[in-house]
mmCIF file of C-alpha atoms and ligand atoms in Angstrom:
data_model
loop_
_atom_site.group_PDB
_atom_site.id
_atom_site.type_symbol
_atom_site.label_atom_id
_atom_site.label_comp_id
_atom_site.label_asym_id
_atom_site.label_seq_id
_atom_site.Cartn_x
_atom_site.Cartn_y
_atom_site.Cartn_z
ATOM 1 C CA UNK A 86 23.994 -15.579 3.010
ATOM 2 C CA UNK A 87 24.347 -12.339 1.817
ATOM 3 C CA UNK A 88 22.593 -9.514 4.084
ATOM 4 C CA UNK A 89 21.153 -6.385 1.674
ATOM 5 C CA UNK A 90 21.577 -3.030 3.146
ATOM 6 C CA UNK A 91 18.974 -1.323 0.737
ATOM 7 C CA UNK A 92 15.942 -3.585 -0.424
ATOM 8 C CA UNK A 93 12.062 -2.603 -0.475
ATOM 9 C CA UNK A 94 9.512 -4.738 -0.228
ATOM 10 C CA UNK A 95 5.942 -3.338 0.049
ATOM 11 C CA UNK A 96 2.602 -5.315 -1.275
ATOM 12 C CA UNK A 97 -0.425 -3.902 -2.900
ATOM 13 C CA UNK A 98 -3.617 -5.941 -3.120
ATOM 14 C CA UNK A 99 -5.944 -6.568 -5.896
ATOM 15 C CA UNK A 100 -9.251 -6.373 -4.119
ATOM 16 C CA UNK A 101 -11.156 -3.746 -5.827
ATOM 17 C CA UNK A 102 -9.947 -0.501 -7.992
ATOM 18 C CA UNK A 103 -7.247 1.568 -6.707
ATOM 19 C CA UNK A 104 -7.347 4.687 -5.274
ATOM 20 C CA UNK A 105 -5.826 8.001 -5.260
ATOM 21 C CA UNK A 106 -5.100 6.979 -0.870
ATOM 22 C CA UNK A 107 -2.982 3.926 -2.918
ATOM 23 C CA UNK A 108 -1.097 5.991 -5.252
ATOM 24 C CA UNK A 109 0.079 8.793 -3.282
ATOM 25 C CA UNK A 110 0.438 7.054 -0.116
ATOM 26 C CA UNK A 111 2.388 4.270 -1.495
ATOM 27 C CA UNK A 112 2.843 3.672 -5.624
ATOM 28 C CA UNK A 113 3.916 7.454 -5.858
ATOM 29 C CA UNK A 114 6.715 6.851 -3.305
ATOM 30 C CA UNK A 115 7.677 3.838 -4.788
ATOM 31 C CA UNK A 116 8.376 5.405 -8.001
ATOM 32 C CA UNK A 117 10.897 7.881 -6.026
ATOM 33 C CA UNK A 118 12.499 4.704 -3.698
ATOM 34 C CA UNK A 119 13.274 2.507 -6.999
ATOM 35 C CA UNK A 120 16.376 4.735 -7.588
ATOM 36 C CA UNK A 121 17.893 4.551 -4.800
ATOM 37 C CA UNK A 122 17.151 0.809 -3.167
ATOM 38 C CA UNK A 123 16.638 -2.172 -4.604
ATOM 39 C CA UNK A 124 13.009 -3.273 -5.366
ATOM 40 C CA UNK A 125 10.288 -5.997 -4.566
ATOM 41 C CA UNK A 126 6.858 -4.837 -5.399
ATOM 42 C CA UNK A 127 3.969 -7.659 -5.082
ATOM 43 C CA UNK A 128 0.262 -7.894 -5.960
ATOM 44 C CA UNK A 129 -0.833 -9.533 -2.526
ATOM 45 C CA UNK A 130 -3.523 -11.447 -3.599
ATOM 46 C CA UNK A 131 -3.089 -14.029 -0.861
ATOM 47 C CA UNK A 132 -4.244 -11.473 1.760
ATOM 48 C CA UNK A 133 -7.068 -9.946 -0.401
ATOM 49 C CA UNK A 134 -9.122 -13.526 -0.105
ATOM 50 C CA UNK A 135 -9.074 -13.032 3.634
ATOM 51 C CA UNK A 136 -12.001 -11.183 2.353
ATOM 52 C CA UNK A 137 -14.478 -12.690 -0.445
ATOM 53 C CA UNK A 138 -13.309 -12.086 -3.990
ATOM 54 C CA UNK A 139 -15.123 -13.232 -6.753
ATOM 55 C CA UNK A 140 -12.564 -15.397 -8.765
ATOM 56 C CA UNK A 141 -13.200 -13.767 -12.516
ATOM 57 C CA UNK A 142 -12.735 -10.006 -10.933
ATOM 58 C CA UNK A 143 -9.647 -10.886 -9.016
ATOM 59 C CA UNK A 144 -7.675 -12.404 -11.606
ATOM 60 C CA UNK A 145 -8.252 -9.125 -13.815
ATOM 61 C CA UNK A 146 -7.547 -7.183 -10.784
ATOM 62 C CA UNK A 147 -4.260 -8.970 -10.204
ATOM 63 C CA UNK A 148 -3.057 -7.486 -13.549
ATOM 64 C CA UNK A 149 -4.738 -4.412 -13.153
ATOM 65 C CA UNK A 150 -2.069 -3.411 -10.009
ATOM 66 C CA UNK A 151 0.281 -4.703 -12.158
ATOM 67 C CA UNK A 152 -0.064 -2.254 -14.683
ATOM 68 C CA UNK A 153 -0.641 0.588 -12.101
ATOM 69 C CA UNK A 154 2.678 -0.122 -11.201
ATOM 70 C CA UNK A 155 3.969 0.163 -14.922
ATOM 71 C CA UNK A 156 1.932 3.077 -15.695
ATOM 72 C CA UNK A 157 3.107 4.889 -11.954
ATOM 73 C CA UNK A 158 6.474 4.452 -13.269
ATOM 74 C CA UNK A 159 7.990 1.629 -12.081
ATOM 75 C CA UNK A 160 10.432 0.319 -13.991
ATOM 76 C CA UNK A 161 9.570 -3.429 -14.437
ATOM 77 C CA UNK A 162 12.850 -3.990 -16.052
ATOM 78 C CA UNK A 163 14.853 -2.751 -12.830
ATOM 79 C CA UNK A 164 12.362 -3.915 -10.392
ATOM 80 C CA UNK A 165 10.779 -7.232 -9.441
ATOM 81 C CA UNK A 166 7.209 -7.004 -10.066
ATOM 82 C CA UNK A 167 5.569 -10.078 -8.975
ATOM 83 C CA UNK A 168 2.375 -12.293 -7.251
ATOM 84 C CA UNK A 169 1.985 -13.210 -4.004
ATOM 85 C CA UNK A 170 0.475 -16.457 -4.167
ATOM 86 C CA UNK A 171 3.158 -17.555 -7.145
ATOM 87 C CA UNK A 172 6.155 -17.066 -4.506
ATOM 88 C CA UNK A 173 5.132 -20.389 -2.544
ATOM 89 C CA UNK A 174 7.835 -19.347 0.044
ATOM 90 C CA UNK A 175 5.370 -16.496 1.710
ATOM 91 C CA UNK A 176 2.893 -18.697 2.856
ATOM 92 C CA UNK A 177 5.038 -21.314 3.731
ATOM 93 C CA UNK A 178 6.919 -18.725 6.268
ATOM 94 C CA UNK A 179 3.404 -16.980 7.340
ATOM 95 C CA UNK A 180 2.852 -20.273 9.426
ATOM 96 C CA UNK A 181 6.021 -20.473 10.952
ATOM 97 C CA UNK A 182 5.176 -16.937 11.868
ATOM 98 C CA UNK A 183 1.647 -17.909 13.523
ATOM 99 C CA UNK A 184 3.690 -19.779 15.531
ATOM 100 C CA UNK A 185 6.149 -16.903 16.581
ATOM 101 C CA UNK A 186 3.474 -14.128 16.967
ATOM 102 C CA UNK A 187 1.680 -14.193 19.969
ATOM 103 C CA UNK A 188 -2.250 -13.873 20.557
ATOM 104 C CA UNK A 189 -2.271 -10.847 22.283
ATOM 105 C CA UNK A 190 0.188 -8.651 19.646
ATOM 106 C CA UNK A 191 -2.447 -9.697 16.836
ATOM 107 C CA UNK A 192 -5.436 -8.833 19.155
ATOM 108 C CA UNK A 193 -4.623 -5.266 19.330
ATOM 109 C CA UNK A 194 -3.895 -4.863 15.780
ATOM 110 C CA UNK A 195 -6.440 -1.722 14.712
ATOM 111 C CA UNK A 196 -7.200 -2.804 11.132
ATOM 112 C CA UNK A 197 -8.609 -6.283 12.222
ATOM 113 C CA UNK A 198 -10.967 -4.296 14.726
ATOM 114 C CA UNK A 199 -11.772 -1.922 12.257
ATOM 115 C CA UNK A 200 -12.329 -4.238 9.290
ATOM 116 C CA UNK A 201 -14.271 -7.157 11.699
ATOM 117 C CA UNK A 202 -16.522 -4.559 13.392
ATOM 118 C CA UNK A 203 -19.271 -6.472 15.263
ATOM 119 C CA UNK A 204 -18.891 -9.602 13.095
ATOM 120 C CA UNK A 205 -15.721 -11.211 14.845
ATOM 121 C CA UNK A 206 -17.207 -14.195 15.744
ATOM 122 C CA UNK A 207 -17.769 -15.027 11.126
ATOM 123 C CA UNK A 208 -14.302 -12.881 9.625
ATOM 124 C CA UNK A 209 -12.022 -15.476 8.394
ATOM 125 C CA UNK A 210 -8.945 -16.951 10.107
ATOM 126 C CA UNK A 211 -7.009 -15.368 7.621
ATOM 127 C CA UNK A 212 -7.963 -11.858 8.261
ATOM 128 C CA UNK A 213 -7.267 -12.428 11.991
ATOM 129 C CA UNK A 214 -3.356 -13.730 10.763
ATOM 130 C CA UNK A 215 -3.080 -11.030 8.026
ATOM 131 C CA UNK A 216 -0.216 -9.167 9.940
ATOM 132 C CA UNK A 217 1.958 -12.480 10.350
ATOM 133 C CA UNK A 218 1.854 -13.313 6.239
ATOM 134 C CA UNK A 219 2.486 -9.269 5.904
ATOM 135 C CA UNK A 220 5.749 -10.373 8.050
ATOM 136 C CA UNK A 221 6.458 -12.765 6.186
ATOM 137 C CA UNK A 222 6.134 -10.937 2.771
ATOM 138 C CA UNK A 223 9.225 -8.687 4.054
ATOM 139 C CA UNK A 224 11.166 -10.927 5.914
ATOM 140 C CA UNK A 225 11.597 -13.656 3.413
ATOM 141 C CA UNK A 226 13.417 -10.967 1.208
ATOM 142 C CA UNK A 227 15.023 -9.730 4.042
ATOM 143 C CA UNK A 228 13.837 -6.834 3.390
ATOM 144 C CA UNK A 229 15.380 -3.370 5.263
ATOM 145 C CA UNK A 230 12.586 -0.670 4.369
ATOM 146 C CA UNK A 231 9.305 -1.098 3.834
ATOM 147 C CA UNK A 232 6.931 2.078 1.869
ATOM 148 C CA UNK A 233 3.455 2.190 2.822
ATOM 149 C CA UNK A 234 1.055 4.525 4.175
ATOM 150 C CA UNK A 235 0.377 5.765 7.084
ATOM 151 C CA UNK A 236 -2.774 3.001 8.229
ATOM 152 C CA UNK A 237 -0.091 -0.004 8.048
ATOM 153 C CA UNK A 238 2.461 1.612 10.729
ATOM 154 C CA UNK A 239 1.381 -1.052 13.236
ATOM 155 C CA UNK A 240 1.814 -3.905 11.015
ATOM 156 C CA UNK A 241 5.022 -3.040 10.818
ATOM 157 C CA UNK A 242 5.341 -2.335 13.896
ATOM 158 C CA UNK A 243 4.202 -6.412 14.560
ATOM 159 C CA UNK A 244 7.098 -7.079 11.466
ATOM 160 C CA UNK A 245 9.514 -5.474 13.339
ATOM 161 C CA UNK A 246 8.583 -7.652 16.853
ATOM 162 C CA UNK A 247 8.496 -10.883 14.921
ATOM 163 C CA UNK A 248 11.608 -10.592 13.520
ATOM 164 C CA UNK A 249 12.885 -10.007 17.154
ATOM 165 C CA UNK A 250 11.514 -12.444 18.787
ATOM 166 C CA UNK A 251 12.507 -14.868 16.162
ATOM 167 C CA UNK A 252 15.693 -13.758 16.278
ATOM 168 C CA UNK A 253 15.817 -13.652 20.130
ATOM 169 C CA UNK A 254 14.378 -17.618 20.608
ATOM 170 C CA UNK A 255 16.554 -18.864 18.001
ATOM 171 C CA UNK A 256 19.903 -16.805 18.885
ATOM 172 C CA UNK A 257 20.224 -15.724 15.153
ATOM 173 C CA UNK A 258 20.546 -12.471 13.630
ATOM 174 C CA UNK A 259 18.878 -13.827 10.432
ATOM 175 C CA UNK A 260 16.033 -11.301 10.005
ATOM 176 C CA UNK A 261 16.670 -7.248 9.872
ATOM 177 C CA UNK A 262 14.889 -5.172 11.624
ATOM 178 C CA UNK A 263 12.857 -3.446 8.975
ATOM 179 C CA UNK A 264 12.639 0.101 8.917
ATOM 180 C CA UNK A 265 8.815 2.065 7.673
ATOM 181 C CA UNK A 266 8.996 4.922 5.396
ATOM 182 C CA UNK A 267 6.142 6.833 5.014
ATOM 183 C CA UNK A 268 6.810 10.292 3.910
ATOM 184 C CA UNK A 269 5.098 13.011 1.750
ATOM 185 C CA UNK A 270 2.328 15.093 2.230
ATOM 186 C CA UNK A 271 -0.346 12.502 1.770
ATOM 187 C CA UNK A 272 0.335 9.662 3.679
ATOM 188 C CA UNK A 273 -3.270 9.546 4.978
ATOM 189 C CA UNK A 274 -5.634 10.409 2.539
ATOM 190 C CA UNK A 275 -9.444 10.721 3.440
ATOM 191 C CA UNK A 276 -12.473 9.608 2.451
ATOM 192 C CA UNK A 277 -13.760 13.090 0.320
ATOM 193 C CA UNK A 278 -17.100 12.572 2.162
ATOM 194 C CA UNK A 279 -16.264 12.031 6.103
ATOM 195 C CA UNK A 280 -12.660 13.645 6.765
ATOM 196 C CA UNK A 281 -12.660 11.827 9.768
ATOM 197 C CA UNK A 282 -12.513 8.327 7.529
ATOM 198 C CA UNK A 283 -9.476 7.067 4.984
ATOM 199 C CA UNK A 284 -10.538 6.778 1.875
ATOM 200 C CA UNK A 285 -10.485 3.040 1.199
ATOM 201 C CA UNK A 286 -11.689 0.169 -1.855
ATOM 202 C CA UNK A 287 -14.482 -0.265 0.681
ATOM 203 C CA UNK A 288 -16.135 2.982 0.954
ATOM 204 C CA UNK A 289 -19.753 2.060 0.209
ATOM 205 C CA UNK A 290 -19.723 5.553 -1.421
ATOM 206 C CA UNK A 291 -17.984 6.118 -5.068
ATOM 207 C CA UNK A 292 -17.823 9.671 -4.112
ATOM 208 C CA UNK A 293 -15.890 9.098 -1.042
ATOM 209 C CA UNK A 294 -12.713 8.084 -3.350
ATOM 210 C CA UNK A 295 -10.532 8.892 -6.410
ATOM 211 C CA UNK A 296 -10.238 5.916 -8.367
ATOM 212 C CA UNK A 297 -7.719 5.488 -10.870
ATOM 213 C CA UNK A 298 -9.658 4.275 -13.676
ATOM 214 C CA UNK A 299 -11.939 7.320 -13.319
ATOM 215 C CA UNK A 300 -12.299 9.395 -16.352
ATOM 216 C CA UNK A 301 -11.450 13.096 -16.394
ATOM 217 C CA UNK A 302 -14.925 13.711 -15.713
ATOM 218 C CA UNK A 303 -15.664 11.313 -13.198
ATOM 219 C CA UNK A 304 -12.421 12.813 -11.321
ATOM 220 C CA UNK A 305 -14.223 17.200 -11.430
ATOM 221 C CA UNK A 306 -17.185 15.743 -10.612
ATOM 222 C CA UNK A 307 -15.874 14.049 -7.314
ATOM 223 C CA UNK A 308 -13.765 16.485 -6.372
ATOM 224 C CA UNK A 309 -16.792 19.135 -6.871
ATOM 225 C CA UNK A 310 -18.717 17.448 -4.109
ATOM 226 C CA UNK A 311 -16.094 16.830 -2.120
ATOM 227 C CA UNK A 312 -17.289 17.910 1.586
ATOM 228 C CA UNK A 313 -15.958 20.994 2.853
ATOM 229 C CA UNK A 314 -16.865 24.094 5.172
ATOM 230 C CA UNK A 315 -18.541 27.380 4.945
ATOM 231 C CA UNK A 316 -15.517 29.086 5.403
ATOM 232 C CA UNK A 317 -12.697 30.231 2.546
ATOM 233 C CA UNK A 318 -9.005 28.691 2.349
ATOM 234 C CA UNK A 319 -7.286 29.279 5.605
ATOM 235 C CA UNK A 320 -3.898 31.602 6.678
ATOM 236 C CA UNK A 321 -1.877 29.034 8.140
ATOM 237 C CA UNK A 322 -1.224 25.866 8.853
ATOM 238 C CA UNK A 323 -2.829 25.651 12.646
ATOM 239 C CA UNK A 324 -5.752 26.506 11.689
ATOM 240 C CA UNK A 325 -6.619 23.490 9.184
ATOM 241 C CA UNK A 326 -6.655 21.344 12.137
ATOM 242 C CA UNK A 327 -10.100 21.320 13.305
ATOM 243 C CA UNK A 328 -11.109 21.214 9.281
ATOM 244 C CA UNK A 329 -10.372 17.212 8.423
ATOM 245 C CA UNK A 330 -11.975 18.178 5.175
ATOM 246 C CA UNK A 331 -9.844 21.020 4.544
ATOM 247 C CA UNK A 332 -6.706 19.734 5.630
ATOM 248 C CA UNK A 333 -7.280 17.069 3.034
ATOM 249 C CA UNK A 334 -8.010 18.518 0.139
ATOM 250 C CA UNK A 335 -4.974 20.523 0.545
ATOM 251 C CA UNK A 336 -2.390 17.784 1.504
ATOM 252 C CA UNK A 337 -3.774 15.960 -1.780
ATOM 253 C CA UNK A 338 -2.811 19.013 -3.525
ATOM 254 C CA UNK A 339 0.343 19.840 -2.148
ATOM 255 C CA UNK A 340 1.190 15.999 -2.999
ATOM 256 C CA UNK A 341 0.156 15.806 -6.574
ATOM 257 C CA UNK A 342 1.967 18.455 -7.054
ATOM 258 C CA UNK A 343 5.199 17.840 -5.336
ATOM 259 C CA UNK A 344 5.186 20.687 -3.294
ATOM 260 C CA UNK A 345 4.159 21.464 0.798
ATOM 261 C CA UNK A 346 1.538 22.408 2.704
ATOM 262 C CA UNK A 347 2.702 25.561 3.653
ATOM 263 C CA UNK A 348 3.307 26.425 -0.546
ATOM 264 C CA UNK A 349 -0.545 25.500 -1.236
ATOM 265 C CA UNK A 350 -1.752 27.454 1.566
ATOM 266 C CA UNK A 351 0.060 30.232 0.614
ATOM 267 C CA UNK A 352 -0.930 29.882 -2.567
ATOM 268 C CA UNK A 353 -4.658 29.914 -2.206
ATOM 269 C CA UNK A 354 -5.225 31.087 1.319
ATOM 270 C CA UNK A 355 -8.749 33.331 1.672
ATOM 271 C CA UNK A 356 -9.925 32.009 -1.514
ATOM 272 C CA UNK A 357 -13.298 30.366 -1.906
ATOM 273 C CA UNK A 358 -13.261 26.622 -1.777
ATOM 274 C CA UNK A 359 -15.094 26.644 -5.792
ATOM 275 C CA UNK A 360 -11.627 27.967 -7.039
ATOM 276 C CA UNK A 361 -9.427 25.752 -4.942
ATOM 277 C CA UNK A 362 -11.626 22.963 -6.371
ATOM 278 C CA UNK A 363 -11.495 23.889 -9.734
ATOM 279 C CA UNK A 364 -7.702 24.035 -9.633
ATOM 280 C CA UNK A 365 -7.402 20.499 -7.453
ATOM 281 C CA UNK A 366 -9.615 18.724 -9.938
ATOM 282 C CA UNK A 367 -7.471 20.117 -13.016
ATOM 283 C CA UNK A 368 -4.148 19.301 -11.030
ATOM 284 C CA UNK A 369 -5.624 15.615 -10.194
ATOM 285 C CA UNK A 370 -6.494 14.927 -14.126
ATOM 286 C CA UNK A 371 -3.641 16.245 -15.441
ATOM 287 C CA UNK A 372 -1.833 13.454 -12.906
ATOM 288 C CA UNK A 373 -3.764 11.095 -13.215
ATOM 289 C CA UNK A 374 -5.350 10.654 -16.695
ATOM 290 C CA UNK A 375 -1.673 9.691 -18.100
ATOM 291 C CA UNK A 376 -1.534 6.608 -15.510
ATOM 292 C CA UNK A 377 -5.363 5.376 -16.573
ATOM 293 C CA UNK A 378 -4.394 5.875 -20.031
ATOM 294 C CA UNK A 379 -0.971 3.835 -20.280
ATOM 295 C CA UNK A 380 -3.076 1.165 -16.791
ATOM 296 C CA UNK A 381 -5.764 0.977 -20.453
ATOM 297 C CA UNK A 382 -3.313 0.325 -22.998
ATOM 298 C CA UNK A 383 -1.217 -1.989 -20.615
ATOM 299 C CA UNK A 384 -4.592 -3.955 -19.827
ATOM 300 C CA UNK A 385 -4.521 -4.693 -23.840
ATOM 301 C CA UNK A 386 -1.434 -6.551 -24.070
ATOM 302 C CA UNK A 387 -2.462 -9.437 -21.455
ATOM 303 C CA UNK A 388 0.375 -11.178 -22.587
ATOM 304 C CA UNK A 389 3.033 -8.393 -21.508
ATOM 305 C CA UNK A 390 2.125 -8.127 -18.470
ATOM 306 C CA UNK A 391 2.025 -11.898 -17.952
ATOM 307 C CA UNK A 392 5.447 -11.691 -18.694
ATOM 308 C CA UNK A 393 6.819 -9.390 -16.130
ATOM 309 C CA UNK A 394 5.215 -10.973 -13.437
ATOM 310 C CA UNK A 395 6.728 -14.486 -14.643
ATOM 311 C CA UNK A 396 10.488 -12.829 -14.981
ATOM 312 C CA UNK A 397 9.506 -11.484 -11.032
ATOM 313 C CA UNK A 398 8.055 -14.677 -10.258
ATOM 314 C CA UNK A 399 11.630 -16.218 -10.694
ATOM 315 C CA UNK A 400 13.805 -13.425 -9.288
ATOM 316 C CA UNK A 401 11.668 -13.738 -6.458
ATOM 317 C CA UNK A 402 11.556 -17.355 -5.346
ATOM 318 C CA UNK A 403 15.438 -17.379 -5.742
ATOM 319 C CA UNK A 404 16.137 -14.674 -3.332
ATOM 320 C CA UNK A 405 13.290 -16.011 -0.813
ATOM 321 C CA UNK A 406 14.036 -20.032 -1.103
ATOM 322 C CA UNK A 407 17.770 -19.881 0.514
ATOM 323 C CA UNK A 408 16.229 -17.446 2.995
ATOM 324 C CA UNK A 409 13.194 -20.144 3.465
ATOM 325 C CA UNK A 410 16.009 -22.896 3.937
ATOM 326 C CA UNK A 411 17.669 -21.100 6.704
ATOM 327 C CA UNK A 412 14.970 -20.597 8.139
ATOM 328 C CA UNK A 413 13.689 -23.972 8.092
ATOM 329 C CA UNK A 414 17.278 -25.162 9.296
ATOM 330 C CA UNK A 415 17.539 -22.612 12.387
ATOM 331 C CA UNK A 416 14.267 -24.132 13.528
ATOM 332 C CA UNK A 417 15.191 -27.824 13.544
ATOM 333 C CA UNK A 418 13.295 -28.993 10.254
ATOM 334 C CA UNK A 419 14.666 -31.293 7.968
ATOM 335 C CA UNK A 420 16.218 -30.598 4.878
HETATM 336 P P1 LIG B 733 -3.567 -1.957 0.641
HETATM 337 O O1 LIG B 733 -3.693 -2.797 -0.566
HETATM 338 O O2 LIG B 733 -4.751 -1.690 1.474
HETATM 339 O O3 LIG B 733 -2.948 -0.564 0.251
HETATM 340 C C1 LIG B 733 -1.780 -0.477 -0.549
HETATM 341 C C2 LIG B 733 -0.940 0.693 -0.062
HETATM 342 O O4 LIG B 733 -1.709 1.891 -0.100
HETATM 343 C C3 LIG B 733 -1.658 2.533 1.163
HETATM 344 N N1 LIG B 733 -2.950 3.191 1.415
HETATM 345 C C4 LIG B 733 -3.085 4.479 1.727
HETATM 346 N N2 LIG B 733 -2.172 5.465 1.861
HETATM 347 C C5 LIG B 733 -2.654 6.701 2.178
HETATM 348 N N3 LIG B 733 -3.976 6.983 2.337
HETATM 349 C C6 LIG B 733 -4.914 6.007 2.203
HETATM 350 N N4 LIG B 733 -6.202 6.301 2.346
HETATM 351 C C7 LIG B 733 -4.484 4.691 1.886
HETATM 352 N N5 LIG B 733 -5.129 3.521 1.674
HETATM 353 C C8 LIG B 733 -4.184 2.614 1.404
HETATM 354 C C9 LIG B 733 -1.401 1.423 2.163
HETATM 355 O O5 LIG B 733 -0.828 1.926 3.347
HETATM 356 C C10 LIG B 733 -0.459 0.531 1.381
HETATM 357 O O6 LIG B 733 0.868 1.000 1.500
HETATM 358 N N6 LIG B 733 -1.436 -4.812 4.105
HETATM 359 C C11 LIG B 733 -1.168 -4.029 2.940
HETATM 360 C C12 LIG B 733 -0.576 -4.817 1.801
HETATM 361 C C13 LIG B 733 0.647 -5.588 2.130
HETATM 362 C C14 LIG B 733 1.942 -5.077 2.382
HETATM 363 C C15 LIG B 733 2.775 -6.200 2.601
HETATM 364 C C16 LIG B 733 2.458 -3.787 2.445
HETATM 365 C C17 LIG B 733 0.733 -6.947 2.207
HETATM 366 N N7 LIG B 733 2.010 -7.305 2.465
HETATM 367 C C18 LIG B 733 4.119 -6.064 2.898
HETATM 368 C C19 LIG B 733 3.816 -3.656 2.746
HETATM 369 C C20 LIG B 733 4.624 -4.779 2.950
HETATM 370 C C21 LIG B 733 -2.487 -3.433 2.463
HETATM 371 O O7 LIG B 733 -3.528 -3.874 2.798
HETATM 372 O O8 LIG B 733 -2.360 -2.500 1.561
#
């Protein structure tokens, strides 16, 4: 079987609208990767029902990244833009995963804690296993980098021992050891009401988040009220440190507008936080309204999109099957 050098995977899900955390932490640094590597890019819908999802939202929702994607600019003629739960072969190497990962690797995984809070004992299976079918969504592609933000470095992190210890009990070197890349200035973004929180779908609060099918409006008006501190723009670097809020609302500048940290402090350093603001929230709509406008006129043409995801659909289950058949034949399963 032929081994790529240079393929992406990375999975979005369709669980609720996405957010500016989603697009510059990930969708904006796909856009860069898809010159350079070769691309899978899937709607995970699969791992958004370890959660409840009403059926009639997350069908639209399902498009909805789609489009994102298309309107990020990501070439769906280049790339493979496709569903999770329409590539069979994912699932199907999620369990022989369960039975690779180990109990105590998937207890210390952060996310599950986070997302299960006091209510472990009634979460669903699923979002316990999450990180093995996130495993399996790279491996099955062999996949040799992975783009994400910064919150799903340990999931990788379990990727990368799967494939190892796979590899290791079966004396293969079928599976690469994938390598993360998260880069740019925002690979964390915060919630703009609690700098100590990422900004996330789940945010009870609409102000904590950016979405992108916020109007123009919508956008100022968040970005007004974003929390900050008495005190004006700082001199350097160091001293945004003990200012989450602060250091946020600068590395969301410096990445919408492709430039660093350093360039945005220097730029606006002892100003008052209302001009800052005023400048962030016209930088943010003049990003962002162009992607909700084309996401709009994308969500129009139903049948379009359909399309693309059936063309990925196929380009996907005949790179994963042969990889699903070796699999299945390293382990001792029957053709
Ligand atoms: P999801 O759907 O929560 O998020 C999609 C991508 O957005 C990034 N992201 C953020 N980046 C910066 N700041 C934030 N506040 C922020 N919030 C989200 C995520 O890191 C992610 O890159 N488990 C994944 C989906 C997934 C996947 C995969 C990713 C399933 N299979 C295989 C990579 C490879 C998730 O829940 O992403």
């Amino acid at each position: 079987m032929e081994k790529p050098t240079k393929r992406i995977l990375s999975g979005v899900q369709p669980s609720g609208d996405l957010h500016l955390g989603n697009y510059l932490g990930a969708i904006k640094n796909f856009v860069t990767l898809q010159k350079e590597y070769e691309c899978f890019f899937c709607v995970v819908d699969l791992h958004a029902i370890t959660v409840w999802q009403d059926p009639k939202v997350l069908v639209n929702k399902t498009r909805e990244v789609t489009a994102a994607f298309i309107a990020s600019g990501i070439d769906p003629k280049k790339n493979n833009i496709f569903v999770q739960s329409q590539v069979p072969q994912h699932a199907q190497l999620a369990w022989i995963f369960n039975c690779v990962a180990r109990m105590g690797w998937l207890n210390r995984m952060t996310q599950f804690k986070d997302k299960a809070g006091k209510n472990s004992e009634n979460v669903s299976v699923g979002l316990f296993s999450y990180p093995t079918l996130m495993a399996a969504d790279i491996l099955i592609y062999l996949a040799t980098h992975v783009p994400v933000g910064d919150d799903q470095k340990q999931h990788l992190e379990l990727t990368r021992d799967i494939a190892q210890k796979f590899n290791n009990d079966f004396n293969t070197e079928l599976f690469p050891i994938p390598e993360p890349l998260i880069f740019g200035e925002a690979t964390r973004v915060m919630s703009l009401r609690d700098g100590s929180k990422k900004m996330s779908k789940s945010d009870p609060s609409d102000y904590s988040r950016i979405m992108l099918t916020d109007k123009a409006e919508d956008i100022s008006q968040k970005i007004k009220k974003a929390k900050t501190d008495a005190e004006p723009l700082p001199q350097n670097k160091e001293s945004i440190k003990e200012r989450p809020e602060v250091e946020n609302l600068i590395s969301i500048y410096a990445s919408l507008q492709d430039i660093s940290i350093d360039q945005v402090i220097s730029e606006f350093s002892g100003k008052e936080f209302s001009v800052f603001k005023k400048n962030l929230a016209d930088l943010a709509v003049s990003k962002l309204e162009p992607i909700t406008s084309e996401m709009n006129k994308l969500m129009d043409d139903r049948s379009y999109i359909d399309s693309i995801l059936n063309k990925g659909k196929d380009k996907a289950i005949s790179v994963a099957e042969p990889v699903l058949t070796k699999t299945k034949e390293i382990i001792g399963f029957l053709p």
